[in-house]
Short mmCIF file of N, CA, C and O in Angstrom, two decimals:
data_model
loop_
_atom_site.label_atom_id
_atom_site.label_comp_id
_atom_site.label_asym_id
_atom_site.label_seq_id
_atom_site.Cartn_x
_atom_site.Cartn_y
_atom_site.Cartn_z
N MET A 366 39.62 9.81 55.04
CA MET A 366 39.14 11.02 55.81
C MET A 366 37.67 11.16 55.82
O MET A 366 37.19 11.03 54.68
N LYS A 367 37.20 10.81 56.82
CA LYS A 367 35.63 10.79 56.86
C LYS A 367 34.96 12.63 57.36
O LYS A 367 35.71 12.96 58.13
N LYS A 368 34.31 12.87 56.52
CA LYS A 368 33.79 14.17 56.80
C LYS A 368 32.26 13.79 57.04
O LYS A 368 31.47 13.41 56.40
N ASN A 369 32.03 13.88 58.31
CA ASN A 369 30.68 13.99 58.86
C ASN A 369 30.25 15.34 59.30
O ASN A 369 29.70 15.88 60.40
N VAL A 370 29.54 16.22 58.05
CA VAL A 370 29.24 17.35 58.05
C VAL A 370 28.06 17.36 57.25
O VAL A 370 28.02 16.51 56.07
N PRO A 371 27.14 18.10 57.50
CA PRO A 371 25.82 18.07 56.71
C PRO A 371 25.79 18.50 55.34
O PRO A 371 25.17 18.25 54.60
N MET A 372 26.95 19.52 55.05
CA MET A 372 26.88 20.23 53.73
C MET A 372 27.11 19.20 52.89
O MET A 372 26.85 19.13 51.78
N VAL A 373 28.21 18.12 53.06
CA VAL A 373 28.48 17.06 52.32
C VAL A 373 27.10 15.99 51.80
O VAL A 373 27.08 15.88 50.63
N GLY A 374 26.46 15.88 52.85
CA GLY A 374 25.11 14.93 52.31
C GLY A 374 24.26 15.83 51.91
O GLY A 374 23.65 15.26 50.87
N PHE A 375 24.11 17.18 52.03
CA PHE A 375 23.19 17.95 51.41
C PHE A 375 23.68 18.04 49.84
O PHE A 375 22.71 17.95 48.92
N VAL A 376 24.76 18.27 49.57
CA VAL A 376 25.24 18.44 48.06
C VAL A 376 25.05 16.92 47.46
O VAL A 376 24.85 16.94 46.33
N ILE A 377 25.44 15.85 47.94
CA ILE A 377 25.14 14.71 47.46
C ILE A 377 23.45 14.47 47.26
O ILE A 377 23.25 14.02 46.16
N GLY A 378 23.04 14.87 48.39
CA GLY A 378 21.60 14.68 48.05
C GLY A 378 20.74 15.51 47.00
O GLY A 378 19.79 15.16 46.62
N LEU A 379 21.50 16.46 46.57
CA LEU A 379 20.89 17.46 45.39
C LEU A 379 21.17 17.00 44.17
O LEU A 379 20.66 17.25 43.33
N PHE A 380 22.37 16.52 44.15
CA PHE A 380 23.22 16.17 42.64
C PHE A 380 22.74 14.79 42.57
O PHE A 380 22.81 14.52 40.90
N LEU A 381 22.72 13.82 43.31
CA LEU A 381 22.40 12.29 43.08
C LEU A 381 21.08 12.20 42.38
O LEU A 381 21.05 11.27 41.34
N PRO A 382 20.06 13.03 42.46
CA PRO A 382 18.93 12.84 41.81
C PRO A 382 18.90 13.23 40.47
O PRO A 382 18.00 12.83 39.56
N ILE A 383 19.81 14.15 40.02
CA ILE A 383 19.94 14.31 38.77
C ILE A 383 20.46 13.10 37.84
O ILE A 383 20.03 12.87 36.71
N LEU A 384 21.37 12.57 38.32
CA LEU A 384 21.72 11.17 37.68
C LEU A 384 20.79 10.09 37.94
O LEU A 384 20.49 9.47 37.01
N GLY A 385 19.68 10.30 39.15
CA GLY A 385 18.41 9.32 38.81
C GLY A 385 17.66 9.76 37.82
O GLY A 385 16.96 8.86 37.50
N PHE A 386 17.36 11.08 37.53
CA PHE A 386 16.60 11.44 36.39
C PHE A 386 17.29 10.88 34.98
O PHE A 386 16.43 10.54 34.35
N LEU A 387 18.44 11.15 34.85
CA LEU A 387 19.16 10.27 33.54
C LEU A 387 18.84 8.94 33.71
O LEU A 387 18.49 8.46 32.60
N LEU A 388 18.86 8.27 34.74
CA LEU A 388 18.66 6.84 34.69
C LEU A 388 17.29 6.51 34.65
O LEU A 388 17.02 5.56 33.63
N VAL A 389 16.40 7.45 34.94
CA VAL A 389 15.06 7.06 34.82
C VAL A 389 14.76 7.40 33.27
O VAL A 389 13.87 6.65 32.54
N ASN A 390 15.20 8.35 32.93
CA ASN A 390 15.19 8.84 31.47
C ASN A 390 15.65 7.71 30.60
O ASN A 390 14.86 7.10 29.43
N PHE A 391 16.67 6.97 30.72
CA PHE A 391 17.31 6.02 29.77
C PHE A 391 16.50 4.66 29.98
O PHE A 391 16.25 4.11 28.99
N ILE A 392 16.07 4.29 31.19
CA ILE A 392 15.19 3.08 31.51
C ILE A 392 13.70 2.98 30.73
O ILE A 392 13.43 2.17 29.99
N PHE A 393 13.31 4.37 31.13
CA PHE A 393 11.84 4.21 30.78
C PHE A 393 11.21 5.08 29.56
O PHE A 393 10.21 4.80 28.78
N ILE A 394 12.02 6.10 28.90
CA ILE A 394 11.93 6.72 27.92
C ILE A 394 13.03 6.33 26.92
O ILE A 394 14.06 7.20 26.95
N LYS A 395 12.84 5.63 25.72
CA LYS A 395 13.93 5.06 25.28
C LYS A 395 14.26 5.75 24.20
O LYS A 395 15.35 5.85 23.74
N GLY A 396 13.44 6.39 23.33
CA GLY A 396 13.36 6.90 22.14
C GLY A 396 13.88 8.27 22.14
O GLY A 396 14.28 9.03 20.95
N GLY A 397 13.62 9.27 23.00
CA GLY A 397 13.46 10.51 23.10
C GLY A 397 14.60 11.07 23.71
O GLY A 397 15.52 10.40 24.55
N SER A 398 15.14 12.20 23.25
CA SER A 398 16.33 12.88 23.68
C SER A 398 15.99 13.60 25.15
O SER A 398 14.59 13.48 25.16
N ILE A 399 16.97 13.97 26.15
CA ILE A 399 16.79 14.72 27.19
C ILE A 399 15.94 16.08 27.13
O ILE A 399 14.95 16.18 27.72
N GLY A 400 16.29 16.58 26.11
CA GLY A 400 15.43 17.88 25.83
C GLY A 400 14.00 17.82 25.40
O GLY A 400 13.11 18.30 26.05
N ALA A 401 13.83 16.58 24.98
CA ALA A 401 12.15 16.27 24.42
C ALA A 401 11.47 16.15 25.55
O ALA A 401 10.53 16.30 25.96
N VAL A 402 12.29 15.07 26.47
CA VAL A 402 11.55 14.76 27.64
C VAL A 402 11.31 16.01 28.62
O VAL A 402 10.15 15.84 29.30
N ILE A 403 12.46 16.69 28.64
CA ILE A 403 12.11 18.09 29.69
C ILE A 403 10.90 18.81 29.42
O ILE A 403 10.26 19.23 30.14
N GLU A 404 10.80 18.92 27.72
CA GLU A 404 9.52 19.65 27.36
C GLU A 404 8.50 19.11 27.44
O GLU A 404 7.33 19.78 27.97
N SER A 405 8.21 17.93 27.35
CA SER A 405 6.87 17.14 27.70
C SER A 405 6.66 16.90 29.02
O SER A 405 5.52 17.10 29.45
N LEU A 406 7.53 16.68 29.95
CA LEU A 406 7.46 17.15 31.59
C LEU A 406 7.00 18.53 31.98
O LEU A 406 6.31 18.35 32.77
N SER A 407 7.49 19.37 31.12
CA SER A 407 7.19 21.06 31.57
C SER A 407 5.52 21.16 31.48
O SER A 407 4.82 22.07 31.79
N ARG A 408 4.97 20.47 30.18
CA ARG A 408 3.82 20.63 30.17
C ARG A 408 2.90 19.75 30.96
O ARG A 408 1.38 20.18 31.39
N SER A 409 3.25 18.75 31.49
CA SER A 409 2.34 17.68 32.41
C SER A 409 3.01 17.59 33.65
O SER A 409 4.17 16.95 33.97
N HIS A 410 2.44 18.28 34.43
CA HIS A 410 3.17 18.41 35.89
C HIS A 410 3.19 17.37 36.67
O HIS A 410 3.98 16.91 37.59
N ARG A 411 1.91 16.48 36.53
CA ARG A 411 1.78 15.08 37.08
C ARG A 411 2.87 14.26 36.77
O ARG A 411 3.43 13.66 37.66
N ASP A 412 2.96 14.23 35.68
CA ASP A 412 4.09 13.12 35.16
C ASP A 412 5.34 13.67 35.45
O ASP A 412 6.37 13.09 36.07
N ALA A 413 5.64 15.03 35.60
CA ALA A 413 6.92 15.66 36.06
C ALA A 413 7.24 15.21 37.64
O ALA A 413 8.31 14.74 37.84
N ALA A 414 6.16 15.00 38.41
CA ALA A 414 6.37 14.85 39.76
C ALA A 414 6.51 13.44 39.99
O ALA A 414 7.21 12.84 41.02
N LYS A 415 6.04 12.31 38.90
CA LYS A 415 6.14 11.20 39.12
C LYS A 415 7.78 10.58 38.97
O LYS A 415 8.12 9.76 39.41
N VAL A 416 8.37 11.20 37.79
CA VAL A 416 9.58 11.23 37.33
C VAL A 416 10.49 11.93 38.32
O VAL A 416 11.64 10.96 38.72
N ILE A 417 10.28 12.72 39.09
CA ILE A 417 11.14 13.28 39.90
C ILE A 417 10.98 12.43 41.38
O ILE A 417 11.98 12.07 42.05
N THR A 418 10.08 11.96 41.73
CA THR A 418 9.80 11.02 42.73
C THR A 418 10.54 9.69 42.51
O THR A 418 11.34 9.26 43.36
N LEU A 419 10.56 9.37 41.21
CA LEU A 419 11.34 7.95 40.90
C LEU A 419 13.03 8.45 40.98
O LEU A 419 13.81 7.76 41.23
N SER A 420 13.30 9.59 40.55
CA SER A 420 14.69 10.16 40.53
C SER A 420 15.27 10.11 41.98
O SER A 420 16.23 9.95 42.26
N ILE A 421 14.22 10.62 42.90
CA ILE A 421 14.87 10.77 44.39
C ILE A 421 15.06 9.57 44.88
O ILE A 421 15.71 9.57 46.01
N LEU A 422 14.66 8.39 44.76
CA LEU A 422 14.68 7.25 45.09
C LEU A 422 16.31 6.95 45.09
O LEU A 422 16.78 6.09 46.13
N ILE A 423 16.94 7.42 44.35
CA ILE A 423 18.34 7.13 44.38
C ILE A 423 19.19 7.80 45.59
O ILE A 423 20.46 7.15 46.27
N ASN A 424 18.60 8.61 46.21
CA ASN A 424 19.08 8.94 47.49
C ASN A 424 18.93 7.92 48.70
O ASN A 424 19.77 8.28 49.71
N LEU A 425 18.37 7.18 48.68
CA LEU A 425 18.40 5.73 49.58
C LEU A 425 19.73 5.27 49.66
O LEU A 425 20.28 4.81 50.96
N LEU A 426 20.53 5.22 48.55
CA LEU A 426 22.02 4.54 48.72
C LEU A 426 22.82 5.29 49.55
O LEU A 426 23.30 4.62 50.65
N PRO A 427 22.91 6.72 49.25
CA PRO A 427 23.96 7.30 50.23
C PRO A 427 23.45 7.43 51.86
O PRO A 427 24.09 7.42 52.63
N PHE A 428 22.00 7.43 51.64
CA PHE A 428 21.51 7.52 53.23
C PHE A 428 21.54 6.44 53.72
O PHE A 428 22.30 6.38 55.06
N LEU A 429 21.61 5.13 53.35
CA LEU A 429 21.79 3.72 53.98
C LEU A 429 23.30 3.74 54.23
O LEU A 429 23.73 3.23 55.01
N TYR A 430 24.29 4.03 53.10
CA TYR A 430 25.60 4.02 53.54
C TYR A 430 26.09 5.02 54.66
O TYR A 430 26.98 4.26 55.42
N PHE A 431 25.46 6.02 54.79
CA PHE A 431 26.14 6.99 56.02
C PHE A 431 25.51 6.48 57.05
O PHE A 431 26.18 6.55 58.28
N MET A 432 24.38 5.72 57.07
CA MET A 432 23.93 5.23 58.42
C MET A 432 24.74 4.13 58.62
O MET A 432 24.86 4.07 60.06
N LYS A 433 25.09 3.35 57.83
CA LYS A 433 25.82 2.22 57.93
C LYS A 433 27.23 2.66 58.77
O LYS A 433 27.95 1.88 59.81
N LYS A 434 27.88 3.69 58.11
CA LYS A 434 29.23 4.18 58.73
C LYS A 434 29.07 5.01 59.79
O LYS A 434 30.03 5.49 60.15
N ARG A 435 27.78 5.14 60.23
CA ARG A 435 27.56 6.31 61.45
C ARG A 435 27.94 7.50 61.14
O ARG A 435 28.38 8.28 62.18
N LEU A 436 27.79 8.09 59.97
CA LEU A 436 27.98 9.54 59.68
C LEU A 436 26.70 9.96 59.73
O LEU A 436 26.15 10.61 58.99
N ASP A 437 26.28 10.15 60.80
CA ASP A 437 24.91 10.88 61.27
C ASP A 437 24.73 12.33 60.74
O ASP A 437 23.51 12.53 60.09
N TYR A 438 25.55 13.26 60.81
CA TYR A 438 25.36 14.42 60.36
C TYR A 438 25.11 14.44 58.64
O TYR A 438 24.31 15.32 58.30
N THR A 439 26.15 13.83 57.91
CA THR A 439 26.13 13.70 56.80
C THR A 439 24.69 13.19 56.40
O THR A 439 24.25 13.62 55.22
N MET A 440 24.54 12.20 56.83
CA MET A 440 23.22 11.54 56.52
C MET A 440 21.79 12.29 56.73
O MET A 440 21.06 12.53 55.96
N ASN A 441 21.92 13.34 57.87
CA ASN A 441 20.94 14.43 57.97
C ASN A 441 20.93 15.22 56.64
O ASN A 441 19.96 15.90 56.37
N GLY A 442 22.07 15.57 56.12
CA GLY A 442 22.18 16.44 54.87
C GLY A 442 21.22 15.86 53.90
O GLY A 442 20.63 16.59 53.14
N VAL A 443 21.42 14.49 53.61
CA VAL A 443 20.77 13.84 52.48
C VAL A 443 19.31 13.98 52.66
O VAL A 443 18.71 13.77 51.55
N VAL A 444 18.86 13.61 54.17
CA VAL A 444 17.44 13.91 54.38
C VAL A 444 17.06 15.15 54.23
O VAL A 444 15.81 15.41 53.40
N VAL A 445 17.64 16.25 54.44
CA VAL A 445 17.26 17.70 54.26
C VAL A 445 17.09 17.89 52.45
O VAL A 445 16.11 18.41 52.07
N ALA A 446 18.01 17.47 51.89
CA ALA A 446 17.95 17.50 50.18
C ALA A 446 16.81 16.68 49.87
O ALA A 446 15.99 17.49 48.90
N THR A 447 16.60 15.68 50.49
CA THR A 447 15.43 14.86 50.07
C THR A 447 13.96 15.55 50.48
O THR A 447 13.05 15.52 49.46
N MET A 448 13.86 16.17 51.27
CA MET A 448 12.95 16.96 51.93
C MET A 448 12.55 18.14 51.03
O MET A 448 11.41 18.51 50.78
N LEU A 449 13.54 18.73 50.55
CA LEU A 449 13.56 19.94 49.67
C LEU A 449 12.75 19.35 48.42
O LEU A 449 11.82 20.08 47.77
N TYR A 450 13.30 18.16 47.75
CA TYR A 450 12.70 17.66 46.50
C TYR A 450 11.13 17.27 46.94
O TYR A 450 10.44 17.64 45.88
N ALA A 451 10.93 16.76 48.04
CA ALA A 451 9.37 16.35 48.40
C ALA A 451 8.51 17.63 48.48
O ALA A 451 7.66 17.69 47.85
N VAL A 452 9.18 18.84 48.96
CA VAL A 452 8.49 19.90 49.05
C VAL A 452 8.07 20.50 47.61
O VAL A 452 7.06 20.86 47.20
N PHE A 453 9.27 20.24 46.57
CA PHE A 453 9.03 20.85 45.34
C PHE A 453 8.11 19.82 44.65
O PHE A 453 7.15 20.55 43.77
N ILE A 454 8.16 18.74 44.95
CA ILE A 454 6.86 17.77 44.40
C ILE A 454 5.61 17.98 44.76
O ILE A 454 4.68 18.03 43.94
N VAL A 455 5.27 18.15 46.14
CA VAL A 455 4.07 18.63 46.61
C VAL A 455 3.39 19.92 45.56
O VAL A 455 2.62 20.04 45.19
N LEU A 456 4.35 21.00 45.46
CA LEU A 456 3.95 22.08 45.02
C LEU A 456 3.78 21.85 43.31
O LEU A 456 2.79 22.50 43.00
N LEU A 457 4.55 21.13 42.87
CA LEU A 457 4.33 20.81 41.42
C LEU A 457 3.20 20.05 41.40
O LEU A 457 2.30 20.33 40.32
N MET A 458 2.63 19.07 42.20
CA MET A 458 1.55 18.48 42.09
C MET A 458 0.18 19.12 42.38
O MET A 458 -0.95 19.07 41.69
N PHE A 459 0.04 19.96 43.43
CA PHE A 459 -0.83 20.53 43.90
C PHE A 459 -0.93 22.09 43.56
O PHE A 459 -2.07 22.62 43.82
N VAL A 460 -0.18 22.68 43.58
CA VAL A 460 -0.34 24.18 43.38
C VAL A 460 0.11 24.81 41.91
O VAL A 460 -0.91 25.52 41.39
N TRP A 461 0.98 24.21 41.20
CA TRP A 461 1.29 24.68 39.96
C TRP A 461 0.36 24.10 38.85
O TRP A 461 0.36 23.12 38.66
#
């Protein structure tokens, strides 16, 4: 059953970067716990923006999959979620 609705892509696009954050945490920060990493990122907004940027790269996988399967509306949902993360990153780097 194919669901070509933007909400499915939006939900996937919002929750997949959380998995990406855990993956970035596992690869680059080997010794620390997730709580310690979040605490250190809350102090350094530029580092947090870099980690979030690496985390949202995982949204390329569903984007390319939905594009290949011609699920255009679902692909648009992933793009909207990624744009929300991009706005958050810009706010994090330049405003806060």
